[in-house]
Amino acid sequence: MEQKFDAIVVGAGPAGCACGYRLARAGLQVLLVERGKFAGAKNTWGGAFFGPALNELIPEFWKEAPIERFVARQRLSFLSGEDCLSLEFTTPKFHRPPYNGFILLRSKFDQWLASKVEEAGGLVATGLQADDLLWEGKQVVGIKAGDDELPAEVVIACDGVNSLLAQKAGLREELRPEDVKQGVKEVIRLPQEVIERRFGLAGEDGLAWQLVGRFTKGAPGGAFIYTNKDSLSVGVVVELKALMGKGLKANDLLEEFKRHPAVAGLFEGGELVEYSAHLIPASGMDMVPSLYTGGFLVAGDAAAFVVGTGLILEGANFAVASGMAAAETVIEAKRRGDFSARSLARYQELLEQSFVLQDLKTYRKAHLFLTNPRIYTVYPELLCEVAEKIFLSDGQPRKRTWDLLRAAMKDRVSTWQVFSDLLRARGAI
């Protein structure tokens, strides 16, 4: 290719597709590069997606996008060896898009989003690996893909958490094991009527379910289950440093989780149709790299735009919003004819004004709080033990809940430790 593009976007995930679509709609010559055989081929996702940013880009997108189900119920569960204590939230507001969650399969959703880029006039090239950057002095002026050199006024790196291009641009260091979590996911096919019966669902309603407990062996992390139309997405997400330090494998933890009595029957008779593994940014604002240099921007997971608090794990909404902010920055730079670092600093300003960096700053301490092993061992067992005493009767006089809690805490955790953990939670989440 000898054509010089206005912009080359690397990575056809939500950030890259949102950026490419906005640029193409503005009339810029855009090339969207994806190393997988198709958009979504290299991605894994649980996954619930929040839609306000995408709705701004593509109004009422859910009417045409391949949505599996709408999140009608949010559930958080604490697992001991055999028991399960759950909290569940539901509200009529879950049925008012785009503010509710949407349950998606990335392989379907990313292909649809990439097709929107093509409809808008952008060029999507799959099976193409961006190996390096082209430079003129200190300005990025394109990418190298194999033996090809593809020139552009600006390159937007949306190539995932382990962004090779952001590293080559000198904007970030190599990832540290403590800064990422490893996610492994299976998609298990079951008949739609079986899923709806087992999970108490009807119509397009779906369940987003997060679980924590001893199945992670004390390593920071948890499990998830999402109900698709005719399949379940199930997986675990665990800190990579803890996996390495304890000699654990995420897939073994997933298998142990699936055997827990609280969930084992839900997968019975299912057929495994997909397995994937992925690294997820876990340190929030503390691992966000420099976001721009001359002729170059970073968005989505490549910029570590993921918020995890133990109650929520949100990244795709941040990816879309950052992709849109990158596109707006490039559109303004194109009007000025200036793609220097000084011109592209506008990207930082837009992100500071949006929920992206504001949310990351709000939950800056969350990842430090979530390293506490008691969250995954002691507290789930305490909660389940107290619940058992409350909801079962052994024929003996009952005790007050506070007395049950104090008895369960004995030799496990001190009152001071509980108080200290609550203070840390208050400042983190």
Phi, psi and omega in degrees: 000125177257351179295138173263122182273155170293320182212141170245123178254127183254114180110117184258043170273192181302320180294310182295318180291319178298317179295311181298320180296313181296320179294316181295320177298331179276359176092008179279153177277111189239136170244122177255116186256131179225125184285338178286168179294335175206161178299130182096350183293330184256011186248150172231147184199140184305301359202132171258137185234132177263137197256000185304316182295314180293327178295327175294324181281314181231091184305134180055044182302331184295344179284344178234339182288153180282075178280134177282304178207163172266138178291114178254343181217135174247127184232137174237127185233146176245125185249133167260201181300318181233341190259167182212126175244126187237147169244133182228138180238134174217151182202148175302338180293341176297342182259024180235079180298152012264013189277342174281174176272154176240130178270126188229161165247121188300323182300328177275314187292317181294324177295319178296315182295321177295326178294330177293325176297316179294319178300326181280353178108003177279158178258125179251121181243109179264162182068025183237118183265125173276107187270331185199175179253150171265140183232147163234102188064237179260014183251128173287132184228023178147191181229159169254130178230099187065235179270357184268143171246122185245107183279151178201157176291327182209148176241132177247115182274112175235042191261026169092174189302323181265055189295111177294320185290320178298325178289317179294333178280356178078019183266346181208158176269177175294149181295143172262145182303329181284349182267356183225156171243148176263125176253135172237139186222142171241146169250119184247118183280133175217152176301145182304318182293330178291315178300314183293325178288315184291329183254002178065043183251163176211150176060232181263007181292145178222168180241131170251120192231120174250143184222142175229154180168187186291351181297343175270006177060033180085355178284139179301124180157190181189192182233165178216153171222129175234138180267116172270186180298306183227033177199167175242136170261120182227139180191177174232152177230120187222142180304130184295320181300319180293321177301314181293316183293327182264359181065036183258158173242131183301324181294324177295322178295323177297316180296321178294318178301316183295341178272353182297138183304334182288339185232344189305318182292342182290336183261357185302131179081003182279160180243124177289120183242351180202139173225137180210157177223150188200147172269142184235131175302134187233349186259010173056224185301332183291346179242008176293125182279179166299139193260353183201157167208183182302120178074017188208136177227157179234135182218166176066214180300330179299333177262008180063034181275075178222136176244123175231122182243001189091332175260326178227151170226104188235126178221322186294322178297321176293323179298312180298313182297319179289325175297320177293319179296321177298318179297316179299321178298316181292320179300316178295320179295323178297319179297325180276344186068033186220111180248026179289168177301322180297320179290319183282354174299343177302330179301314178301318180298316181296320180290325177296327181280339185267177178291343187301294181286332178295316178293319179299322178289321179301318184255032185300328184267000186299317185293331177289319177298322186283359174277353182292115183295338180297335179297331187254352183235290188294309188292317175301321180291320176301311182299317181292322180294317179294319178299320179299317180294328181285317191263352175248154179237128178256013179083359179260160178303140180282154176249157177296152183302319180298321179293322177297319181294316180296322179293321179292328181287335187306130178066008178247310183207139181276160176300322179296319178297319178297314180298317179297318179294323178294322178295318178294322178296319180301321181277348186253319186233000000 
